[in-house]
Short mmCIF file of C-alpha atoms and ligand atoms in Angstrom, two decimals:
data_model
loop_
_atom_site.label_atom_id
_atom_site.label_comp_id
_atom_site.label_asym_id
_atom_site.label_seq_id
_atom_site.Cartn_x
_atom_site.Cartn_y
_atom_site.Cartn_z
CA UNK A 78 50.75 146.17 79.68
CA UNK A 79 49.12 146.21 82.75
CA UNK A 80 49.75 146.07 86.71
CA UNK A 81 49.62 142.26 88.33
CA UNK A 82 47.02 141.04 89.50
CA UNK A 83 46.93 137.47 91.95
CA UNK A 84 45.12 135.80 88.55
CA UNK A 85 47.70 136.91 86.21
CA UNK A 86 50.39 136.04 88.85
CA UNK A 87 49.90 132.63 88.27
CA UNK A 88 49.06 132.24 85.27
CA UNK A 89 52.30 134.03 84.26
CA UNK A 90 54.54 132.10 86.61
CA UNK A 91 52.79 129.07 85.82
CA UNK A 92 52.80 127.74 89.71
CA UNK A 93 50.15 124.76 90.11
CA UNK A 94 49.14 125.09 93.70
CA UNK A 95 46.45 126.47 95.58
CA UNK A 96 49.11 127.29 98.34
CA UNK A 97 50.78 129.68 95.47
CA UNK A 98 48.20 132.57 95.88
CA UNK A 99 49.59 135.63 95.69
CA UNK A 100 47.97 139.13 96.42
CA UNK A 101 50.10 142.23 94.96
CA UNK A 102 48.44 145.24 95.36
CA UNK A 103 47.94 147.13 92.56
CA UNK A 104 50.17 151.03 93.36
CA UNK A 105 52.24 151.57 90.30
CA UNK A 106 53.38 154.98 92.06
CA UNK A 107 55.61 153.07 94.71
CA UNK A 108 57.47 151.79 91.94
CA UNK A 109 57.81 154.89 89.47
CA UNK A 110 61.83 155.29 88.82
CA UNK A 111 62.41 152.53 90.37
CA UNK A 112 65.27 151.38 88.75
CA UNK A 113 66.53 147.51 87.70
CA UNK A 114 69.09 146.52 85.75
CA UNK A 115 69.45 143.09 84.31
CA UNK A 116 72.77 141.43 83.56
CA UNK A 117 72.69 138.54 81.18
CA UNK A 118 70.39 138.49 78.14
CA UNK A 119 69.86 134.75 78.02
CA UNK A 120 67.31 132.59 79.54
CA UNK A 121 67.28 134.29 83.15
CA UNK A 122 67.70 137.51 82.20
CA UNK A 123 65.21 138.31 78.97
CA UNK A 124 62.64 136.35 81.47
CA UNK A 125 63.43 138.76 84.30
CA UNK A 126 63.33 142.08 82.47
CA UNK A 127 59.79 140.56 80.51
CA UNK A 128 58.18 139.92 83.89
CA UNK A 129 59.29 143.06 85.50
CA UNK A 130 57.43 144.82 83.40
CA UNK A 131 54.63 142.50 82.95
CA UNK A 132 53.85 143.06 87.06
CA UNK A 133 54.78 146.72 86.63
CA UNK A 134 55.26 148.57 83.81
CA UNK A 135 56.33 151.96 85.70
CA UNK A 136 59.46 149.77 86.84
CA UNK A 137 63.22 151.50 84.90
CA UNK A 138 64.13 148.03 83.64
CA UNK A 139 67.62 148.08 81.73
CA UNK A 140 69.25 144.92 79.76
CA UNK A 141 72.90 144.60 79.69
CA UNK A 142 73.86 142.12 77.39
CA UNK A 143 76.30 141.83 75.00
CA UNK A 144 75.05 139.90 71.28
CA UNK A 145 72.01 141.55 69.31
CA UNK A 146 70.78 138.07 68.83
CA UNK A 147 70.63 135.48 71.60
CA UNK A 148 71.00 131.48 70.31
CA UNK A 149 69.73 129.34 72.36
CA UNK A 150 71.71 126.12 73.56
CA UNK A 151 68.44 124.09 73.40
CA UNK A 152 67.85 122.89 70.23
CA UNK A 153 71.27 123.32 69.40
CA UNK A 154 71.91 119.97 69.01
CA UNK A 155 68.88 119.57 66.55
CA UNK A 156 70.62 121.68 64.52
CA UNK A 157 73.99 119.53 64.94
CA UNK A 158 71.60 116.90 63.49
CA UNK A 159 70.66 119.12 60.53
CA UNK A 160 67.20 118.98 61.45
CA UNK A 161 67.28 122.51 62.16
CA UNK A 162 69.25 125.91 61.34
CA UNK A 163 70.37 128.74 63.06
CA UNK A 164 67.68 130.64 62.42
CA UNK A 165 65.88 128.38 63.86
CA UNK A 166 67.56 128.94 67.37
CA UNK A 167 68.32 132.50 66.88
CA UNK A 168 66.34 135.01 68.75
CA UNK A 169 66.63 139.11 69.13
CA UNK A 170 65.46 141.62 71.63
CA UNK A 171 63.06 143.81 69.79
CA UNK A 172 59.70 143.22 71.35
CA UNK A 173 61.40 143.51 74.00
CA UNK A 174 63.02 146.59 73.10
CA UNK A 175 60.07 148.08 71.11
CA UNK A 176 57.40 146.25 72.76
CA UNK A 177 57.99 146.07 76.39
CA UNK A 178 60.07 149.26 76.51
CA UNK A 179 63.08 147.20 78.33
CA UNK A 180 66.29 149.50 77.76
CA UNK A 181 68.64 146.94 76.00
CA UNK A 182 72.08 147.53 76.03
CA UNK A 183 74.22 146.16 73.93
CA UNK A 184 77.63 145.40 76.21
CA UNK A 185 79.02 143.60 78.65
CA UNK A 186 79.27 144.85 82.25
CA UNK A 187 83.00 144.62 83.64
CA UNK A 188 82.37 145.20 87.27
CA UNK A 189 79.92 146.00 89.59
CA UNK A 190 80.15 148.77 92.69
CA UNK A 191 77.63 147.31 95.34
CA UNK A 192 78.18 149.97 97.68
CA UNK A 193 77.74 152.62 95.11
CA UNK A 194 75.21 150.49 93.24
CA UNK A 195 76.24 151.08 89.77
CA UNK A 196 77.27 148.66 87.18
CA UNK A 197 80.25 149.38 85.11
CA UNK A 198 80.33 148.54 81.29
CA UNK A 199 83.60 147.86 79.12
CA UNK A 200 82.65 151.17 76.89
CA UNK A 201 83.08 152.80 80.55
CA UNK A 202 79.78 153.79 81.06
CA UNK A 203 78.08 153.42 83.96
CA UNK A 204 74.63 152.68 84.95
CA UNK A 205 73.27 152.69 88.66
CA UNK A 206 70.71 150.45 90.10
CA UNK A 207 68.21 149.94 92.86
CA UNK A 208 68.17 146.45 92.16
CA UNK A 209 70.62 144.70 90.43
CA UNK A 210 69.66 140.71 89.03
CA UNK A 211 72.41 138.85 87.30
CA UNK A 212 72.00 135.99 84.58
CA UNK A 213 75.59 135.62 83.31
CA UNK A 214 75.15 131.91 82.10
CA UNK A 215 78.49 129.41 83.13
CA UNK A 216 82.27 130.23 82.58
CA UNK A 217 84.63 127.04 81.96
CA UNK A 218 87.07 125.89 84.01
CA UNK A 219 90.14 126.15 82.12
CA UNK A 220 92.84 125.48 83.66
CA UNK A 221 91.45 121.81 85.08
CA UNK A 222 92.21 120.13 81.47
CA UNK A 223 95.74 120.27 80.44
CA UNK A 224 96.18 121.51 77.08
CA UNK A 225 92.67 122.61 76.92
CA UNK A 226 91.95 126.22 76.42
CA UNK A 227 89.84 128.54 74.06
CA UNK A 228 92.34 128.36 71.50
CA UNK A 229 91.86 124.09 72.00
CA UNK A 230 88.41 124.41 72.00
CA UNK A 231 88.54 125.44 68.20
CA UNK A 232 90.01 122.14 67.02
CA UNK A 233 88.32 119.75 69.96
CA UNK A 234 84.58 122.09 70.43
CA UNK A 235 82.98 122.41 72.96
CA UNK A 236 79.43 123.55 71.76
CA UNK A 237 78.24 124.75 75.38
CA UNK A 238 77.29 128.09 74.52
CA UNK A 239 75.75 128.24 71.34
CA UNK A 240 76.00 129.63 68.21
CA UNK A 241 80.09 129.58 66.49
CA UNK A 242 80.91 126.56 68.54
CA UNK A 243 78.07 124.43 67.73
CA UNK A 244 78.44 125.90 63.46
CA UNK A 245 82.16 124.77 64.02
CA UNK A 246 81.04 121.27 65.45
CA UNK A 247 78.56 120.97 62.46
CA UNK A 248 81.21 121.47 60.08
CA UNK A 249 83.12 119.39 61.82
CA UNK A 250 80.36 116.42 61.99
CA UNK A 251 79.74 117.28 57.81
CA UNK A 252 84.01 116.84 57.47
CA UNK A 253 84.30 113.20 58.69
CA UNK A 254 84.93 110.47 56.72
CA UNK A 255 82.33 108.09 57.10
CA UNK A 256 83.53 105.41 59.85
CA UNK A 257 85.12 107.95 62.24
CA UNK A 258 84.67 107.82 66.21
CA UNK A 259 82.81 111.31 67.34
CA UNK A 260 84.24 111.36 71.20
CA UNK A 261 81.77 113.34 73.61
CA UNK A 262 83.16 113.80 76.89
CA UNK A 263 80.72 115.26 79.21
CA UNK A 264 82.19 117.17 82.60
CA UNK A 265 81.90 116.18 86.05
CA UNK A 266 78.76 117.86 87.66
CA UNK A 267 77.29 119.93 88.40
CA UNK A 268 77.44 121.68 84.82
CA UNK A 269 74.51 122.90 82.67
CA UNK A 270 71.87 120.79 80.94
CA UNK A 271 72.66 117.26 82.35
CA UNK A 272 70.95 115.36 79.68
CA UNK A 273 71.80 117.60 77.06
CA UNK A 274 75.63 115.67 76.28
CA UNK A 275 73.17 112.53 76.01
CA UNK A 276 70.84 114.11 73.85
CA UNK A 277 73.72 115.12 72.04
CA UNK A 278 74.95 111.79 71.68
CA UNK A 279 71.83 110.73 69.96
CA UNK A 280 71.48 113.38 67.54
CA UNK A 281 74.44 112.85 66.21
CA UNK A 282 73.96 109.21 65.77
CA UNK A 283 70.70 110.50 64.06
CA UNK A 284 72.83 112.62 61.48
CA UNK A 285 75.89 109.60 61.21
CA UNK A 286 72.83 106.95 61.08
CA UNK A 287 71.71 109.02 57.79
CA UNK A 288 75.04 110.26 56.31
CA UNK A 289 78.14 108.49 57.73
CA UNK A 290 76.36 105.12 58.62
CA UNK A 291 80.07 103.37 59.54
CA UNK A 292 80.60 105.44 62.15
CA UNK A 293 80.31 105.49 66.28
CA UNK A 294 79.59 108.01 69.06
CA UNK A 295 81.79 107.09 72.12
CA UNK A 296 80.60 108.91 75.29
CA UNK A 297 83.69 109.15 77.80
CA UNK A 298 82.15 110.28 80.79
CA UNK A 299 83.35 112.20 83.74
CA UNK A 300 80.17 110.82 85.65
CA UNK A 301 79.24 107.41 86.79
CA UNK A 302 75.40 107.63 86.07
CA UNK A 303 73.27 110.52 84.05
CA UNK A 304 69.96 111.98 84.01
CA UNK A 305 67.16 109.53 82.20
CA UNK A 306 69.84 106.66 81.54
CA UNK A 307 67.63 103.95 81.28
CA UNK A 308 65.00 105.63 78.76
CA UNK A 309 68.56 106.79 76.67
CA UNK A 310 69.71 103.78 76.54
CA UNK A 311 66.78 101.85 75.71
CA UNK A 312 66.18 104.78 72.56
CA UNK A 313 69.95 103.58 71.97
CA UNK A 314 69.28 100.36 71.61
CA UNK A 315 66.68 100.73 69.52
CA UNK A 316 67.38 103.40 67.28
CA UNK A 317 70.90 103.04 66.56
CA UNK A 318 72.42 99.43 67.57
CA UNK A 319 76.21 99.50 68.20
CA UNK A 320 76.10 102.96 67.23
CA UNK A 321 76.46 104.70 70.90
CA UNK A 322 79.21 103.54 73.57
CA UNK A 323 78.98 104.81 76.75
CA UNK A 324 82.18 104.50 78.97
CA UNK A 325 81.29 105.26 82.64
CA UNK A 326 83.53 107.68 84.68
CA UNK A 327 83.98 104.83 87.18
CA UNK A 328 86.07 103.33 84.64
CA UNK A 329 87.62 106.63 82.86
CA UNK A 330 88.00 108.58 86.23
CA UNK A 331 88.01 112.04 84.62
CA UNK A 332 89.66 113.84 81.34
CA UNK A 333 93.21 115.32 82.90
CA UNK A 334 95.09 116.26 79.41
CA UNK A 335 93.72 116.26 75.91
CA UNK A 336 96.13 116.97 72.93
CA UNK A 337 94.16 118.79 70.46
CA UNK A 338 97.01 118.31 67.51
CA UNK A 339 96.39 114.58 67.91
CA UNK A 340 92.58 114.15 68.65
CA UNK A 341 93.60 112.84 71.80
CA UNK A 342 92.16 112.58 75.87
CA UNK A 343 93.85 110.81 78.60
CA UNK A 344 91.92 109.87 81.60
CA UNK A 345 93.12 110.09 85.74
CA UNK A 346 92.72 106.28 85.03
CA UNK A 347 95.15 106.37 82.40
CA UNK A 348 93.32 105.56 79.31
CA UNK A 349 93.84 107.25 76.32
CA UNK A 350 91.08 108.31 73.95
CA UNK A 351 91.18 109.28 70.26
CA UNK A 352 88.39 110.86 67.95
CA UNK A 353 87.85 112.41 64.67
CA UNK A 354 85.61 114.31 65.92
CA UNK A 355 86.04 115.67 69.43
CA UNK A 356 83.72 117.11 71.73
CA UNK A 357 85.34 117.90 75.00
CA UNK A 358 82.80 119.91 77.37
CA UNK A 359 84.72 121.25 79.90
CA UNK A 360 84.46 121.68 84.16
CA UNK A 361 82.58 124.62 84.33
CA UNK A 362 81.31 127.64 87.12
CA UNK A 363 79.58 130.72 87.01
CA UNK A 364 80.65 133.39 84.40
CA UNK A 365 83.16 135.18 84.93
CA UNK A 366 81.24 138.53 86.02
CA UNK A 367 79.93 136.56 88.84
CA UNK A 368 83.45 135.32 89.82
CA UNK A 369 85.73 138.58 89.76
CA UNK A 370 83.14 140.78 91.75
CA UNK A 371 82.87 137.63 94.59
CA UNK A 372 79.54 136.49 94.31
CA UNK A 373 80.38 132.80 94.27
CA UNK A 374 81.42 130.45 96.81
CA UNK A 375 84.88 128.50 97.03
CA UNK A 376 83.19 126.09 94.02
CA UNK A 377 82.40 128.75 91.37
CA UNK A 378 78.82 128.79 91.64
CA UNK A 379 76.57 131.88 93.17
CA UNK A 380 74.80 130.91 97.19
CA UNK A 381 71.55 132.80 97.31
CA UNK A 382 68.14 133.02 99.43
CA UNK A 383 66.18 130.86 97.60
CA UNK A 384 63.23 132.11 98.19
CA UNK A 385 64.13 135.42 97.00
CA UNK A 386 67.42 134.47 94.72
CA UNK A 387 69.07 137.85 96.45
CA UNK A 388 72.69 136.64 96.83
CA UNK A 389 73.78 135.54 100.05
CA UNK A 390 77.28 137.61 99.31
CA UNK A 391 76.01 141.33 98.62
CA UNK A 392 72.55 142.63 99.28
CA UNK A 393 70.28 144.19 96.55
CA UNK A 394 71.95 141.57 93.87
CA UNK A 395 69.86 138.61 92.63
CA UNK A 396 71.74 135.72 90.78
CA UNK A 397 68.99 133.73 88.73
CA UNK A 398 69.76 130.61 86.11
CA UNK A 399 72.93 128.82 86.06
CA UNK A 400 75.22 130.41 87.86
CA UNK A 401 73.37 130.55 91.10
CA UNK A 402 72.87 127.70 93.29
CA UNK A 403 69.54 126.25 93.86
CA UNK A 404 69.04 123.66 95.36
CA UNK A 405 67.57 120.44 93.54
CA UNK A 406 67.16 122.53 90.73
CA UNK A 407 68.86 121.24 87.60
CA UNK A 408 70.76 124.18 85.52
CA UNK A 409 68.63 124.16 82.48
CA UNK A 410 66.73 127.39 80.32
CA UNK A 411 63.29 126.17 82.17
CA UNK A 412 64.55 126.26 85.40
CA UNK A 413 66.19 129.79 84.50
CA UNK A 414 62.97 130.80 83.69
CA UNK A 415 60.98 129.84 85.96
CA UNK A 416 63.82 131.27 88.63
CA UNK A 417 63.50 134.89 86.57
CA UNK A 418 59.83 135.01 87.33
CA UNK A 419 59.72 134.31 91.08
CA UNK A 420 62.56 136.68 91.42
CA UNK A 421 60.57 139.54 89.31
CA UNK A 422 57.70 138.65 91.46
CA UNK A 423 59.89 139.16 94.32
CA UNK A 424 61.19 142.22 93.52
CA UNK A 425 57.95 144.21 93.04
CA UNK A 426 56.56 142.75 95.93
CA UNK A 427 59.26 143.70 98.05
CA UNK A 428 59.22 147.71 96.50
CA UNK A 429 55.54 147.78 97.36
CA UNK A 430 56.09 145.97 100.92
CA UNK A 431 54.60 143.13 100.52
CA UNK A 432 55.50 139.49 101.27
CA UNK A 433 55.03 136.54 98.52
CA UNK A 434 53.15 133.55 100.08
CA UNK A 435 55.17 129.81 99.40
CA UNK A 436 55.20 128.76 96.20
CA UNK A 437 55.60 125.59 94.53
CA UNK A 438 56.85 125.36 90.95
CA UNK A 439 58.17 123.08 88.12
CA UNK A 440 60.27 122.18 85.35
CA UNK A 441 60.46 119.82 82.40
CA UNK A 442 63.36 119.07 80.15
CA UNK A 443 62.31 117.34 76.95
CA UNK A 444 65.30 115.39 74.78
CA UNK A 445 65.42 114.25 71.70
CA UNK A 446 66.66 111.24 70.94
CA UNK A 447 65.64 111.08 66.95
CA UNK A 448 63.41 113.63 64.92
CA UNK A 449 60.31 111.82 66.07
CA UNK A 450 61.72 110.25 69.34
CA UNK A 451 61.81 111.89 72.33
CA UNK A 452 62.01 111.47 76.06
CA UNK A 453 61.26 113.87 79.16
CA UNK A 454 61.56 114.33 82.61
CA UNK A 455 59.15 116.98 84.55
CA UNK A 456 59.85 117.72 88.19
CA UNK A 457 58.13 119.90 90.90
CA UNK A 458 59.64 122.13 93.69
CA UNK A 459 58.80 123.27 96.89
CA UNK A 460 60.53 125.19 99.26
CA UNK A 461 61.47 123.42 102.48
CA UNK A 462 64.27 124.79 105.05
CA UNK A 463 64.77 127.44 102.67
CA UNK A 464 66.37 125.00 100.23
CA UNK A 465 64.59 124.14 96.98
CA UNK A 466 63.45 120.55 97.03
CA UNK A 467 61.86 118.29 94.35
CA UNK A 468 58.91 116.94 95.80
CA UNK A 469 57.99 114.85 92.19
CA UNK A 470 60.37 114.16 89.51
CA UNK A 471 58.23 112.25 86.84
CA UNK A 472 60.23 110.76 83.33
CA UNK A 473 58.58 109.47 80.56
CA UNK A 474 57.89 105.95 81.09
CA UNK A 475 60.33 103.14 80.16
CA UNK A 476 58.25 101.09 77.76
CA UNK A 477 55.98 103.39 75.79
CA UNK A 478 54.45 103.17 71.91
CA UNK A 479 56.26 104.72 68.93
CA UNK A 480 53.47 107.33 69.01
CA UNK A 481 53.94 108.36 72.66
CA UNK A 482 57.45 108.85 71.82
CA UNK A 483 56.26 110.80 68.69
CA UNK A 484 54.05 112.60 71.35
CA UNK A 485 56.56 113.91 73.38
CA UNK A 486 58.74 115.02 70.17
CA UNK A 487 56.01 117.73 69.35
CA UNK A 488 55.73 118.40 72.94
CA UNK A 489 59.74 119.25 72.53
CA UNK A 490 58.82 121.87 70.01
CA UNK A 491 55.84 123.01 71.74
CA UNK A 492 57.80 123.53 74.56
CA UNK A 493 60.88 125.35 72.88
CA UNK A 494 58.28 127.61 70.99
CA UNK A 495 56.15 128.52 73.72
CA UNK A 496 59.80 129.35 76.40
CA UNK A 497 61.21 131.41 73.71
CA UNK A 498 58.20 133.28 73.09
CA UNK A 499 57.87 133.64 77.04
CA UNK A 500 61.59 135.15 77.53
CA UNK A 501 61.95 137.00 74.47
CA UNK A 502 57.98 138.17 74.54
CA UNK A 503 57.66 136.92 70.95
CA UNK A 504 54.47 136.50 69.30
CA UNK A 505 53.86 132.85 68.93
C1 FAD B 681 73.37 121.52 74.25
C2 FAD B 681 72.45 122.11 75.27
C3 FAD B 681 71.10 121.81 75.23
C4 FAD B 681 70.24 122.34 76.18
N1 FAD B 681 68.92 121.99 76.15
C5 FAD B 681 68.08 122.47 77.08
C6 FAD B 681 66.71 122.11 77.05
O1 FAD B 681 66.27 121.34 76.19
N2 FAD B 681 65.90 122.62 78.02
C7 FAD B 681 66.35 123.48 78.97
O2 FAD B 681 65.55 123.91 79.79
N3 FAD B 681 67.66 123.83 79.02
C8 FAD B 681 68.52 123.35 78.11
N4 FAD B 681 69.84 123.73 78.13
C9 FAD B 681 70.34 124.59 79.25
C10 FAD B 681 70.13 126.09 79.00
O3 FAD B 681 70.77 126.51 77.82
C11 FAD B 681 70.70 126.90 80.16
O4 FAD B 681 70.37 126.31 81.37
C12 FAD B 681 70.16 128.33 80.14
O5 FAD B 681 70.64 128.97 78.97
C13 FAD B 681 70.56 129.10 81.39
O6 FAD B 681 70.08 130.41 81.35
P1 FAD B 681 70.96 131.61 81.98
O7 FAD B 681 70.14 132.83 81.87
O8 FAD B 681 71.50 131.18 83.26
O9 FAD B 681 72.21 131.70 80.99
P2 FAD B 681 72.24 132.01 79.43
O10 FAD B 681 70.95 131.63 78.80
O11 FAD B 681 73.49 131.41 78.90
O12 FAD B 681 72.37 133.58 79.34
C14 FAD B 681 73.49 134.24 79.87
C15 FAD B 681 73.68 135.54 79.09
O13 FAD B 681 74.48 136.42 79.87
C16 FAD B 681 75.32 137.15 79.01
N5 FAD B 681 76.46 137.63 79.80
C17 FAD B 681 77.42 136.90 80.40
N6 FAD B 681 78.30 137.71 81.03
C18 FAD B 681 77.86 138.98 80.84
C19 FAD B 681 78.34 140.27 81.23
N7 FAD B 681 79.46 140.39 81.95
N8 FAD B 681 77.66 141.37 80.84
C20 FAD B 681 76.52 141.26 80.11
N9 FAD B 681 76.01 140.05 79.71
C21 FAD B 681 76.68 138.94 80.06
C22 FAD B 681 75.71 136.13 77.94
O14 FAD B 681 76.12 136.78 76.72
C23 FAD B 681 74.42 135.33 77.76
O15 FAD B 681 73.64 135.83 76.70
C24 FAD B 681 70.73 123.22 77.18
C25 FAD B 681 72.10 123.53 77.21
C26 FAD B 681 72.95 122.96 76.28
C27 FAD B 681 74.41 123.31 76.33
#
């Protein structure tokens, strides 16, 4: 552990420009007792706390969150594919614990007092803050899909917070006689991971290509277009012919009703849908901790300074990751992450009284579209009007050699094994 230095500051944060320098001055004593709490143990949050501590170690840094083991939505669907397990995607908070010295607490905060500044958790406890960051993840809309609720979503799955929901899907997948339809009905956005119901699509043709070989994927989408169509559906074409439909939501309109005793969705444009398999991913918002103490706007989602990520609705609160709303960023782990550190940064800067020059960062979302097929898409930000704008968004190219595709499939795992490591300060 050490203080930051303007080296480490970007090589930690990872930002690319020569316009990113930035000059902390090392005075751990401004910070001593200075205390943060973190809500949200997921991407966001274990990146937060890590980084906190990395810049300054004399910095109180407490993590509210309630699982002992954090599974990870990405790669989750490699794991619907059987290509990998759980355990795989399962990660805990020891080093950080043990390692870092981040207080983790293990439940969920119920409310928050901004005027008193304390955080209340449902054991009653209570824990006060000097600065309070929040990572919650999304909530689901529940009541915009007739019939569908939690109890629903363990009959039609949903899979969009991993760990039960995606084993359940699994089974699910494993059940099916060969020659069934597997419906995946993606949300209207914005809603996390946009290429992830796509990626989904394909990994389960992977698994149904192997196992069930009579049998489709229909995609009935909410959306008229989706992130790296074109490369998808060239993969499609290619690796699994006829396999994958894709029904636009300029012809389905969106999913009003579903009737989970009869495998069944009907569309605002009237059609009616019917799977063996069905995964319905539902409307979605920020979680609810962000919704009953009124950090979100009239659309669910968290407005913040996005420079800074302090919310726009109570001072002294960050939002980071997917509940907040930034800009062109897309709602994905990376973007979480890379949100987590700029907001750490921004916090120590601010206790010590300094200011944080512009910086320009990126992201990159890898899919995989077979176990030695994949497809990405890397963008970079910059701050302009105080909105976060992509100034490059780069995808893989459209024709490319089975060995660039190969390429980018160990650059999946490279990048999954090397963001983990980062959030949950594992050893790689
Ligand atoms: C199928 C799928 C595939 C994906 N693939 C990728 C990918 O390849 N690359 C990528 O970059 N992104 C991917 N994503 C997106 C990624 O999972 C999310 O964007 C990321 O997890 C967001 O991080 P977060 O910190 O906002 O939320 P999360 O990582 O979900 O963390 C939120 C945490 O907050 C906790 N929490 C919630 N409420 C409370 C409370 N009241 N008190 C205490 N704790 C609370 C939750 O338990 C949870 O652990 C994928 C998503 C899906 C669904």
């Amino acid at each position: 552990m050490r203080n930051l230095n303007r080296r480490d500051f970007i090589k930690l944060v990872g930002v690319s420009s020569a316009s990113s320098m930035l000059a902390l001055p090392i005075r751990a004593s401004a910070t001593a007792a200075y205390r943060v709490v973190i809500i949200g143990g997921g991407f966001g949050g274990a990146t937060c706390a890590n980084y906190l501590k990395h810049f300054d170690p004399a910095i109180d840094v407490t993590l509210v969150e309630p699982k002992k083991e954090f599974v990870t939505c990405p790669f989750s669907n490699t794991v619907l594919a059987g290509l990998h397990d759980m355990e795989f995607i399962t990660h805990n908070y020891d080093r950080l614990r043990d390692h870092n010295k981040i207080h983790v607490v293990n439940d969920t905060v119920i409310d928050i007092d901004a005027t008193k500044k304390i955080v209340i958790l449902n054991n009653g406890n209570k824990l006060s803050y000097d600065r309070l960051v929040i990572s919650p993840g999304i909530g689901f809309r529940w009541g915009l899909i007739k019939g569908y609720d939690d109890e629903a979503s363990h009959i039609m799955p949903h899979a969009w917070r991993a760990g039960e929901q995606t084993i359940l899907l699994r089974k699910q997948l494993q059940a099916m006689d060969d020659g069934g339809v597997v419906i995946i009905a993606p949300p209207p956005e914005p809603f996390r991971a946009p290429p992830a119901p796509y990626e989904r699509a394909s990994l389960i043709a992977y698994y149904l290509k192997k196992a069930k070989p009579k049998s489709k994927v229909l995609i009935v989408d909410s959306n008229k277009t989706f992130a790296k169509q074109s490369l998808f559906e060239a993969g499609w074409k290619k690796l699994y012919p006829g396999m994958i439909e894709w029904v636009s939501g300029s012809d389905v309109g969106r999913i009003e009703r579903v009737d989970a005793g009869s495998m069944q969705l009907f569309s605002s444009s009237g059609q009616e849908f019917k799977g063996a398999v069905v995964n319905l991913i539902p409307p979605q918002q920020a979680n609810t901790i962000a919704v009953n103490t009124a950090l979100t706007d009239q659309d669910g989602w968290c407005p913040v300074n996005q420079k800074t990520f302090e919310s726009l609705k109570q001072k002294d609160i960050h939002v980071i990751g997917d509940a907040s709303i930034v800009g062109d960023m897309p709602k994905t782990g990376h973007a979480a992450n890379t949100q987590a550190k700029i907001c750490a940064a921004n916090i120590v800067s601010d206790i010590r009284g300094v200011a944080i020059p512009e910086m320009v960062y990126s992201t990159s979302i890898y899919s995989l579209l077979s176990k030695k097929y994949a497809i990405s898409r890397a963008s970079v930000y910059r701050l302009k009007d105080n909105k976060i704008k992509a100034v490059s968004v780069k995808d893989s190219p459209n024709k490319a050699s089975k060995k660039t595709r190969l390429q980018e499939s160990k650059y999946a795992l490279g990048w999954y094994k090397s963001i983990t490591a980062d959030a949950f300060a594992k050893e790689e």
